[in-house]
Short mmCIF file of C-alpha atoms and ligand atoms in Angstrom, two decimals:
data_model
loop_
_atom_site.label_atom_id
_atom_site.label_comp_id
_atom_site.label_asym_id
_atom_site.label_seq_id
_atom_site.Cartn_x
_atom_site.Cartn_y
_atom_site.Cartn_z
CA UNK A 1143 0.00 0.00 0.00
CA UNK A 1144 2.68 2.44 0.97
CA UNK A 1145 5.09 1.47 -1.96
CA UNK A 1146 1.87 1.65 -4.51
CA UNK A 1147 1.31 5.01 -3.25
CA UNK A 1148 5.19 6.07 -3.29
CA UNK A 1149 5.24 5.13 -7.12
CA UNK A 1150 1.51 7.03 -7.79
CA UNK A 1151 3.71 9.65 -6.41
CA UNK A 1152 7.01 9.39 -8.12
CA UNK A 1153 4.99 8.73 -11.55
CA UNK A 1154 2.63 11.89 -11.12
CA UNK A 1155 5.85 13.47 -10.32
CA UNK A 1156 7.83 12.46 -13.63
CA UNK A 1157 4.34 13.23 -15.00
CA UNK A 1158 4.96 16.92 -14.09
CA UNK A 1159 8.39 17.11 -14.75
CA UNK A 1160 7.50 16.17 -18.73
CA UNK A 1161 4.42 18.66 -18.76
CA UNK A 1162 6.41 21.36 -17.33
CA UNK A 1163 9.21 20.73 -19.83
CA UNK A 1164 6.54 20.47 -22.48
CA UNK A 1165 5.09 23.44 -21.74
CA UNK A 1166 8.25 25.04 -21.16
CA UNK A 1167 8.80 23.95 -24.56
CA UNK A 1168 6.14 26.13 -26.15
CA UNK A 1169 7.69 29.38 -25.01
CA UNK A 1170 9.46 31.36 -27.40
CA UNK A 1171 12.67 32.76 -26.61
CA UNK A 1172 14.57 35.49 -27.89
CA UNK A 1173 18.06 33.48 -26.98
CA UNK A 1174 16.51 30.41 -29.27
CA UNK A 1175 19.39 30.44 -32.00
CA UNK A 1176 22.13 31.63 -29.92
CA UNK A 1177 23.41 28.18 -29.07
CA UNK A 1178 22.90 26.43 -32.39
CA UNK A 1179 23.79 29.60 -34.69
CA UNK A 1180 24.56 32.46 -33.09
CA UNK A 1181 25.17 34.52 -36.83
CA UNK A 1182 21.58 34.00 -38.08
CA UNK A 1183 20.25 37.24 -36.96
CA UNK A 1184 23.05 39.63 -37.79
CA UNK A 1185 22.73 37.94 -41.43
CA UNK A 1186 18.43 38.47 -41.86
CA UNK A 1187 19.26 42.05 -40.15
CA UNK A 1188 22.21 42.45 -43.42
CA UNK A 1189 20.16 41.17 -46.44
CA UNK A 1190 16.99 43.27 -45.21
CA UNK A 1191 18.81 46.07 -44.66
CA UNK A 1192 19.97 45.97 -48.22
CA UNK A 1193 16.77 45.11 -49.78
CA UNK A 1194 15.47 48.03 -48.01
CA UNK A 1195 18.69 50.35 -48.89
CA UNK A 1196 17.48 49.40 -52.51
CA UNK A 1197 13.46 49.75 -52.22
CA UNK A 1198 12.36 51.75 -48.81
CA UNK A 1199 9.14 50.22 -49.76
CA UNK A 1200 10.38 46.80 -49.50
CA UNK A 1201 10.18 47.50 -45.98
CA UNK A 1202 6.75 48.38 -45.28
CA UNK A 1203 6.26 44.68 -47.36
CA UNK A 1204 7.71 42.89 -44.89
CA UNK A 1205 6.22 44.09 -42.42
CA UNK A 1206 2.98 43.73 -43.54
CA UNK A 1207 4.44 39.99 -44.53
CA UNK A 1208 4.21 38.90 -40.78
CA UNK A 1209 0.81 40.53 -40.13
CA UNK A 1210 -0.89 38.60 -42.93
CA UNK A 1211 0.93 35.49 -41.50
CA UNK A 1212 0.48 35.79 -37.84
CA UNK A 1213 -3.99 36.30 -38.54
CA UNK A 1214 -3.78 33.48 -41.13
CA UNK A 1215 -3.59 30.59 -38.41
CA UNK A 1216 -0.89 32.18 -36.88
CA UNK A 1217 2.53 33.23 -37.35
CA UNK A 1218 3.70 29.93 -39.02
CA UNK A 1219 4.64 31.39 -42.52
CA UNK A 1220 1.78 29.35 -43.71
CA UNK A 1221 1.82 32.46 -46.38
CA UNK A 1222 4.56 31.78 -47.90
CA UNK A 1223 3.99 28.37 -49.17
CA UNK A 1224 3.32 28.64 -53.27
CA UNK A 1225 0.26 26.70 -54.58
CA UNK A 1226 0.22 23.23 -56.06
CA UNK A 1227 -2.15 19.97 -55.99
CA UNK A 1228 -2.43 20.10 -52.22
CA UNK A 1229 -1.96 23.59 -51.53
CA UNK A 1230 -4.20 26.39 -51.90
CA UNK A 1231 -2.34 29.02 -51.56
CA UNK A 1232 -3.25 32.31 -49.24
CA UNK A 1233 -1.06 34.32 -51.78
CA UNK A 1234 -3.93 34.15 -54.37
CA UNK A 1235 -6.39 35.34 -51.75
CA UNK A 1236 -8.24 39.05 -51.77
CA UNK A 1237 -6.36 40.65 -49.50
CA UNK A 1238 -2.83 39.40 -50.88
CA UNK A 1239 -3.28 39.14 -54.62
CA UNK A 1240 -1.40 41.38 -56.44
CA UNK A 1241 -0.75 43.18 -53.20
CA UNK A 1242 1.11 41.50 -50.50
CA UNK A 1243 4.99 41.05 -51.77
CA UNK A 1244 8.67 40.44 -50.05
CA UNK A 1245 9.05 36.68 -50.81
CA UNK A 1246 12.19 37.05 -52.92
CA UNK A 1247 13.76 38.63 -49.45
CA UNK A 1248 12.33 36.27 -47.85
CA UNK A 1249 14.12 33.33 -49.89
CA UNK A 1250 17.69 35.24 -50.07
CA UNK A 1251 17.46 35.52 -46.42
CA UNK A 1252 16.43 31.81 -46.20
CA UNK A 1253 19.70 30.87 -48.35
CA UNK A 1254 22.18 33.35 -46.61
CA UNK A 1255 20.64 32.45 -43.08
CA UNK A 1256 21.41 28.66 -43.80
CA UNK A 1257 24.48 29.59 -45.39
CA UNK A 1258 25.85 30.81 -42.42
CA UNK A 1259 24.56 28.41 -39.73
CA UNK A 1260 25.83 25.56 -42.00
CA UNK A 1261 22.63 23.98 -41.61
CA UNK A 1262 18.61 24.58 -42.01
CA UNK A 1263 17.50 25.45 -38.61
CA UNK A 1264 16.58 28.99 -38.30
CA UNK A 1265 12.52 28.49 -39.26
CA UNK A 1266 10.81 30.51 -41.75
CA UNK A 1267 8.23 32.00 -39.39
CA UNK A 1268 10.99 33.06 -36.94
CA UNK A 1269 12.86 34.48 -40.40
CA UNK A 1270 9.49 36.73 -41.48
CA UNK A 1271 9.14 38.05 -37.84
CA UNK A 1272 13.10 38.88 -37.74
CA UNK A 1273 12.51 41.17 -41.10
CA UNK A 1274 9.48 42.56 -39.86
CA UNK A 1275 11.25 44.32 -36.86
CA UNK A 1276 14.48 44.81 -39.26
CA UNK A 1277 12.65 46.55 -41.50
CA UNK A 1278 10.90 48.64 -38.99
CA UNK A 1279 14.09 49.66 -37.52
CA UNK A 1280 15.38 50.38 -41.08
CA UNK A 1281 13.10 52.86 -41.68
CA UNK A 1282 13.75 54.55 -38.39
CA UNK A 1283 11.35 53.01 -36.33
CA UNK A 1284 11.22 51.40 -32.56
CA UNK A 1285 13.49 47.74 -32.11
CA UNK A 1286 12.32 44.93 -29.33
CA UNK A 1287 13.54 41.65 -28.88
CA UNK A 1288 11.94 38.98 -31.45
CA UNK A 1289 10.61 36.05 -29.52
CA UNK A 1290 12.03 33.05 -31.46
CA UNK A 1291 11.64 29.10 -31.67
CA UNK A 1292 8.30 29.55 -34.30
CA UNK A 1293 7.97 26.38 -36.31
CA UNK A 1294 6.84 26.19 -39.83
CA UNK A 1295 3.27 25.16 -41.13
CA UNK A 1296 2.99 22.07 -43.80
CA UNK A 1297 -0.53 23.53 -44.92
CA UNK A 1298 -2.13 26.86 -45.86
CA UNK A 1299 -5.58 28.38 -46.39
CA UNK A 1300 -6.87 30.86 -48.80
CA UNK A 1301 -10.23 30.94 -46.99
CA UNK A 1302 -8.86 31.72 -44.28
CA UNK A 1303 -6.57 34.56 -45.59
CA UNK A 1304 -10.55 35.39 -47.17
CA UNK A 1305 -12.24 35.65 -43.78
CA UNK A 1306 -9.53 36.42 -41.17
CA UNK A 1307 -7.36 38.94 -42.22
CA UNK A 1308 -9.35 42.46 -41.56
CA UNK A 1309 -10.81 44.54 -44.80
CA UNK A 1310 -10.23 48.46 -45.72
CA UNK A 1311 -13.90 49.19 -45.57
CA UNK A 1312 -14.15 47.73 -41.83
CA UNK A 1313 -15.44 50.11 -39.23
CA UNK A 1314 -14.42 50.33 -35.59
CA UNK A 1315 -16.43 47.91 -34.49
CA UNK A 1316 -16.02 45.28 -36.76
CA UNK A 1317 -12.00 46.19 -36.55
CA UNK A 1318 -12.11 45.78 -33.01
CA UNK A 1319 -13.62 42.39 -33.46
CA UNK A 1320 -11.44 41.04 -36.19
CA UNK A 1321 -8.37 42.03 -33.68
CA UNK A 1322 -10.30 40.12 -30.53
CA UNK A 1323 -10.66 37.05 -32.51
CA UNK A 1324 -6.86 37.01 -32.65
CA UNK A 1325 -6.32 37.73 -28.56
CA UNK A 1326 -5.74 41.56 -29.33
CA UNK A 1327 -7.42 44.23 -27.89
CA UNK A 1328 -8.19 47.96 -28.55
CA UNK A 1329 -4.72 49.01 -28.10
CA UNK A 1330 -2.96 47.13 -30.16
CA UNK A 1331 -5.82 47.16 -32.89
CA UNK A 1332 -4.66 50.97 -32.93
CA UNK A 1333 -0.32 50.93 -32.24
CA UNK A 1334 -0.98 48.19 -34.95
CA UNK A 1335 -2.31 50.13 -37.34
CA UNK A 1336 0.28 52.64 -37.01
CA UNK A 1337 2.15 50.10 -39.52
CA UNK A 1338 0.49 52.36 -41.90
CA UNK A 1339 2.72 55.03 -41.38
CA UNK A 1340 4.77 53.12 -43.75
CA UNK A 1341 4.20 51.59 -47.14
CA UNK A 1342 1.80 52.02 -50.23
CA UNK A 1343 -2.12 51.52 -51.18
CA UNK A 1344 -3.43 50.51 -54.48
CA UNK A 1345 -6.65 52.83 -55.51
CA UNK A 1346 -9.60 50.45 -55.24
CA UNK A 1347 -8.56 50.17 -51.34
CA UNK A 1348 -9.50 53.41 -50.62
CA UNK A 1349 -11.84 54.79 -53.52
CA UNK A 1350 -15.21 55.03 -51.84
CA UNK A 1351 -13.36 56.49 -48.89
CA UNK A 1352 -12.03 59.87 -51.08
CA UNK A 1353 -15.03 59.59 -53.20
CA UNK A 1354 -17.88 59.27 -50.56
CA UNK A 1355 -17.27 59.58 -47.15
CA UNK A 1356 -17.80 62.86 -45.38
CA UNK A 1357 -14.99 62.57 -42.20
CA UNK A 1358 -12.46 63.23 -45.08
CA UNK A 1359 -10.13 66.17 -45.33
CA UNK A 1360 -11.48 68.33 -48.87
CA UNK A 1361 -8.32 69.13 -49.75
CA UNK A 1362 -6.83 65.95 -48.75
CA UNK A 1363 -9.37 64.13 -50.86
CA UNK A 1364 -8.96 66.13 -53.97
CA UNK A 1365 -5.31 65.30 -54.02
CA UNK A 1366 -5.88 61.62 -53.65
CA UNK A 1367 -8.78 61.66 -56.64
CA UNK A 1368 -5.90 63.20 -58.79
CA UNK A 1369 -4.17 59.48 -59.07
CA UNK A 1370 -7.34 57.83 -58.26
CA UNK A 1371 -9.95 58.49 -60.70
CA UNK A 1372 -13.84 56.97 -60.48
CA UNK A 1373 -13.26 54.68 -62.68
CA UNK A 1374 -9.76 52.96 -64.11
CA UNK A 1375 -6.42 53.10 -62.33
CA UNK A 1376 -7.52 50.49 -59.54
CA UNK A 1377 -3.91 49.68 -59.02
CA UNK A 1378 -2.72 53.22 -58.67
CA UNK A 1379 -0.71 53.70 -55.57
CA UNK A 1380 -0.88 55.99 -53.19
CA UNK A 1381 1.53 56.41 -49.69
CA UNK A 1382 -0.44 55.10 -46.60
CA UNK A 1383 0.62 58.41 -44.83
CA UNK A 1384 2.85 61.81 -45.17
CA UNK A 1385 6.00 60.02 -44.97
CA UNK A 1386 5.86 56.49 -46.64
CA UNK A 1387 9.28 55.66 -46.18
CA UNK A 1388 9.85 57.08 -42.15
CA UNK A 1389 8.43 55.13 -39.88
CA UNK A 1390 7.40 57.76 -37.47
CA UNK A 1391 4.26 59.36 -35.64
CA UNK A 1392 2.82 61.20 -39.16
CA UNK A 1393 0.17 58.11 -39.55
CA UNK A 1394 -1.75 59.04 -36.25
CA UNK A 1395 -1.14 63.28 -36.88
CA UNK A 1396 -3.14 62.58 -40.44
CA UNK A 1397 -5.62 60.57 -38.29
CA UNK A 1398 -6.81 64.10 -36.25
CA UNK A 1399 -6.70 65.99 -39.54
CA UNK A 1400 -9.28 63.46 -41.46
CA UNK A 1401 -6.16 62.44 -43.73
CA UNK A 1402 -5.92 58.83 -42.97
CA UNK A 1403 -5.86 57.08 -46.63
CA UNK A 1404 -8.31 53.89 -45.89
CA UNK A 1405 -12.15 53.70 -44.57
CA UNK A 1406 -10.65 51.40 -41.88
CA UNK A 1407 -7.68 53.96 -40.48
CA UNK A 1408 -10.17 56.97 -40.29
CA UNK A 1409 -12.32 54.77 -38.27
CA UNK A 1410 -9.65 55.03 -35.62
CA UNK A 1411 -10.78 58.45 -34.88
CA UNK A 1412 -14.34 59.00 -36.13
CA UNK A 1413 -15.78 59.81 -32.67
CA UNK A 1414 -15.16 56.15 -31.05
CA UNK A 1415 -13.52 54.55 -28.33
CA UNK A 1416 -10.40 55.06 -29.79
CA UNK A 1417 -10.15 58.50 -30.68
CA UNK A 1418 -8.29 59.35 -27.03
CA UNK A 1419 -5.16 57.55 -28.05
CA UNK A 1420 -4.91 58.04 -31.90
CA UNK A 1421 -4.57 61.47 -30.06
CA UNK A 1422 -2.13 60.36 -27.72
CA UNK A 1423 -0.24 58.88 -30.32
CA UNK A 1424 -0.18 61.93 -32.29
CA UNK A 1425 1.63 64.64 -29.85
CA UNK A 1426 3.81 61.56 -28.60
CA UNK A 1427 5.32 59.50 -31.41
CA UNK A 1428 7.78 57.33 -28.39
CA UNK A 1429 4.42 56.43 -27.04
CA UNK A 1430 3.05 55.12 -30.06
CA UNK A 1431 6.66 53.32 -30.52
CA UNK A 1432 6.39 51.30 -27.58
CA UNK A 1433 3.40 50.25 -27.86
CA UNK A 1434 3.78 49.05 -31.24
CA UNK A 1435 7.02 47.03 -29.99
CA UNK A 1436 4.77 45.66 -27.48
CA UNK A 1437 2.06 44.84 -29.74
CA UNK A 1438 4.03 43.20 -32.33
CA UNK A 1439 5.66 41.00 -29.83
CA UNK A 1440 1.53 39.78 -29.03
CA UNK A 1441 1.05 39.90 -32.25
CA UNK A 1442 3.92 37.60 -33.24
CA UNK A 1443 2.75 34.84 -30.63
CA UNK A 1444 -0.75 34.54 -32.12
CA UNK A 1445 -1.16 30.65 -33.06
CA UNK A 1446 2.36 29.40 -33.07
CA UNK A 1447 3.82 25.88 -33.22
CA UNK A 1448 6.68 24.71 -31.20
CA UNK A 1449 8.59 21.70 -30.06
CA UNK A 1450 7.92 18.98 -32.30
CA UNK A 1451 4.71 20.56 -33.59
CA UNK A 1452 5.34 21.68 -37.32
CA UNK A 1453 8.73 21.29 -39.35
CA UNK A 1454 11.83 24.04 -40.42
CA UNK A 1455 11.45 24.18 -43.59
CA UNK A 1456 14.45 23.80 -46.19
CA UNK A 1457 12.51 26.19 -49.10
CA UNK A 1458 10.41 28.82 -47.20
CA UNK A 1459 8.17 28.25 -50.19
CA UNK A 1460 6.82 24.13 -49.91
CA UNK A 1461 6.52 22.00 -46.86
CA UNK A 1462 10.10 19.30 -47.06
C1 LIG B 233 -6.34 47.22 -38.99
C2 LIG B 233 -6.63 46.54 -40.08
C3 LIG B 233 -5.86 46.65 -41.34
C4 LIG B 233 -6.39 46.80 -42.58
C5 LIG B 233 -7.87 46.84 -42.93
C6 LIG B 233 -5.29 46.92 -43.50
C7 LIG B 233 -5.43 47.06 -44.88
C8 LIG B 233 -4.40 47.36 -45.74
C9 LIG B 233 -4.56 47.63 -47.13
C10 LIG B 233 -5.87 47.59 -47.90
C11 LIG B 233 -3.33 47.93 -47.63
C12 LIG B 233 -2.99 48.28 -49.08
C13 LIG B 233 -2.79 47.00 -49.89
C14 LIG B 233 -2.75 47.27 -51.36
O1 LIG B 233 -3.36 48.24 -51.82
O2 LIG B 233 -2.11 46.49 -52.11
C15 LIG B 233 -2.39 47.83 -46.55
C16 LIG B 233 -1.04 48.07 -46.67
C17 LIG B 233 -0.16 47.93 -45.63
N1 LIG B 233 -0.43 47.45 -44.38
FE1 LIG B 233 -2.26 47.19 -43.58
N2 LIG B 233 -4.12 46.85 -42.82
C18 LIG B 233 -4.41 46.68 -41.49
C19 LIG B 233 -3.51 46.51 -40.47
C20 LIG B 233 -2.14 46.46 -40.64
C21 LIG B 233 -1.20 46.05 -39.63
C22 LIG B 233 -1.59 45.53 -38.25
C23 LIG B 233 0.03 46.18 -40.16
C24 LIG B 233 1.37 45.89 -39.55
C25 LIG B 233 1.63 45.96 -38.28
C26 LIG B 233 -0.14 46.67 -41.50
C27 LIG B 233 0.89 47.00 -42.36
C28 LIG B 233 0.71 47.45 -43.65
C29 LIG B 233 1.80 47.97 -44.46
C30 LIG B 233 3.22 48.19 -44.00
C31 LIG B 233 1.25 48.25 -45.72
C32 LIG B 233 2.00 48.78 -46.96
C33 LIG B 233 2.59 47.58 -47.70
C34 LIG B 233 3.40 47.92 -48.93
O3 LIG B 233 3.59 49.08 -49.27
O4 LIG B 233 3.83 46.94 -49.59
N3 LIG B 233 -1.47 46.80 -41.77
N4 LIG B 233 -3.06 47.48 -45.40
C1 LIG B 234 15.94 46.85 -56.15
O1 LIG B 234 14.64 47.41 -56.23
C2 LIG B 234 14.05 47.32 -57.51
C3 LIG B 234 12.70 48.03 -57.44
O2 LIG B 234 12.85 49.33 -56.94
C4 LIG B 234 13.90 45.88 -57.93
O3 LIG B 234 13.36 45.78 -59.23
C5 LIG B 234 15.24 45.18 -57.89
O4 LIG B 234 15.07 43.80 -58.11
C6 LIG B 234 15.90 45.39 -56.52
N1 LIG B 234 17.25 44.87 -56.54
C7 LIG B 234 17.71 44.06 -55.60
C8 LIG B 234 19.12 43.62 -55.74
O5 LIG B 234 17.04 43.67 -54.68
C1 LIG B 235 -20.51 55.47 -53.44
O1 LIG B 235 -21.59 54.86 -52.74
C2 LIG B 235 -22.59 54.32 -53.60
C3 LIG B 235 -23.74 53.87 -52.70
O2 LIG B 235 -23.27 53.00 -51.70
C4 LIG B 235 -21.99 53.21 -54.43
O3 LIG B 235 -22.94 52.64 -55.28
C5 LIG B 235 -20.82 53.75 -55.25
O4 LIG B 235 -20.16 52.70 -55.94
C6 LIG B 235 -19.82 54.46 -54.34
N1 LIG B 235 -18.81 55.12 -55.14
C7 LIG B 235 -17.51 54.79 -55.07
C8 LIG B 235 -16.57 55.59 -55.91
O5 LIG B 235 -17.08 53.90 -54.36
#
């Protein structure tokens, strides 16, 4: 009786001992590669800073890159695998067709990455989240630590990309709801959205907005219609804010003006719960900075796979 209940004890206790290393197991880290290959960040940090030195834009891509792969079934670069029999691929979805770009980057950081650790280990989820905040700092924006140990997905979904990743012509509420569904709240909905102080937006994003809606600058409007007519030029571009290739506080300052460039960023402060800090943000650009650092770090733990869950890949592009 005694010795069954000393081994019910000692097994409950190896019991624990696996579950907490299990669990322990799911944390990232931002120490994960410094045993294995301490070089792989400096050398994602070098090829994005050249891709950006070439195209500032390039920049606001990948950073957008990690969004639409962390609300796709989390941040498991699920977006970057290209379509065959088996895959349907989320780049051919609405909200990345013809829009959402960076995966040549992606792939020469891949090759220098495993170049330099001798071996494939560094994951392509943990690789997209590096050039996110690489690119952000490029462009003169806040750092943080990236939280690292992501593993890679074998699958994708274009429905998915269809239904969870948020649409221009959502108002507050229904923002505030797509950002719930992914364990975000209010305040990050809004530092988030401050990635839009970078990067580019094709015409048919943002048409109805010049062309209909009342809480809209005049003047502001009339300059947009100028390379965004009523009809034709759907894939004109126009910058997302003031300064397109700075990351810096001009995104929230266009906000209070009625300048913001899509249904969905004007939304932010239309009279809502969220007008208060799109002001705050706007007289105090290190505010908005940390926030966003914090928020991406949330952000880039939405969904993830760990331990033995998932695979590295070899080619960011197909499951090995
Ligand atoms: C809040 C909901 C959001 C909506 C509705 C939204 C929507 C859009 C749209 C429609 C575009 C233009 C795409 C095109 O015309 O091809 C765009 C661009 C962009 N978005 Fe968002 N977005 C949201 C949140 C975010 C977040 C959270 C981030 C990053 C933290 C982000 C980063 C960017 C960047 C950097 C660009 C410019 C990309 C480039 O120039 O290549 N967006 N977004
Ligand atoms: C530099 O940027 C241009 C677009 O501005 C692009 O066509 C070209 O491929 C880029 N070159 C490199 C080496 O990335
Ligand atoms: C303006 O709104 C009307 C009514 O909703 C719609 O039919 C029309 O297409 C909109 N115009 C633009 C340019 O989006």
């Amino acid at each position: 009786m005694v010795s069954r209940t000393i081994f019910c004890l000692s097994a409950f206790l190896v019991l624990s001992v696996l579950a907490t290393s299990a669990s322990s197991e799911e944390e990232l880290s931002p120490y994960y590669y410094n045993q294995v290959c301490p070089q792989a960040l400096p050398a994602i940090k070098r090829v994005v800073e050249a891709a950006v030195y070439n195209e500032s834009r390039m920049g606001a891509s990948l950073l957008r890159l990690h969004f639409h792969d962390c609300f796709v079934n989390g941040c498991d670069a699920s977006i970057l695998l290209d379509p065959t029999s088996t895959i349907d691929s989320e780049k051919n979805a609405l909200p990345n067709s013809n829009s959402i770009r960076g995966f040549e980057v992606i792939d020469q950081v891949k090759l220098e990455v495993d170049k330099v650790c001798g071996l494939s280990v560094v994951s392509c989820a943990d690789i997209v989240a590096v050039a996110a905040r690489d690119s952000v700092v490029a462009l003169g924006g806040p750092t943080w630590e990236v939280q690292l140990g992501r593993k890679d997905s074998t699958t994708a979904s274009r429905d998915k990309a269809n239904s969870d990743l948020p649409s221009p012509f959502m108002d507050l509420p229904a923002l505030i709801n797509n950002f719930k569904t992914q364990g975000l709240d209010e305040r990050d909905l809004v530092a988030l959205s401050g990635g839009h102080t970078i990067g580019l937006a094709q015409c048919f994003t943002f048409r109805n907005r010049i062309y209909n809606e009342t809480n809209i600058d005049p003047e502001f409007g009339d300059q947009r219609k100028s390379s965004c007519p009523l009809s034709g030029g759907d894939s004109n571009r126009s910058p997302l804010d003031p300064t397109p290739a700075h990351f810096d506080g001009a995104y929230f300052d266009s906000l209070v003006k009625k300048r913001g460039l899509l249904s969905s960023d004007q939304a932010l402060f239309n009279g809502g719960s969220t007008d208060g800090l799109v002001q705050a943000y706007s007289s105090d650009a290190k505010a908005f900075g940390a926030d966003f650092a914090e928020s991406m770090v949330k952000m880039g733990n939405i969904k993830i796979l760990t331990g033995e869950q998932g695979q590295v890949r070899l080619n960011c592009r197909k499951p090995n």
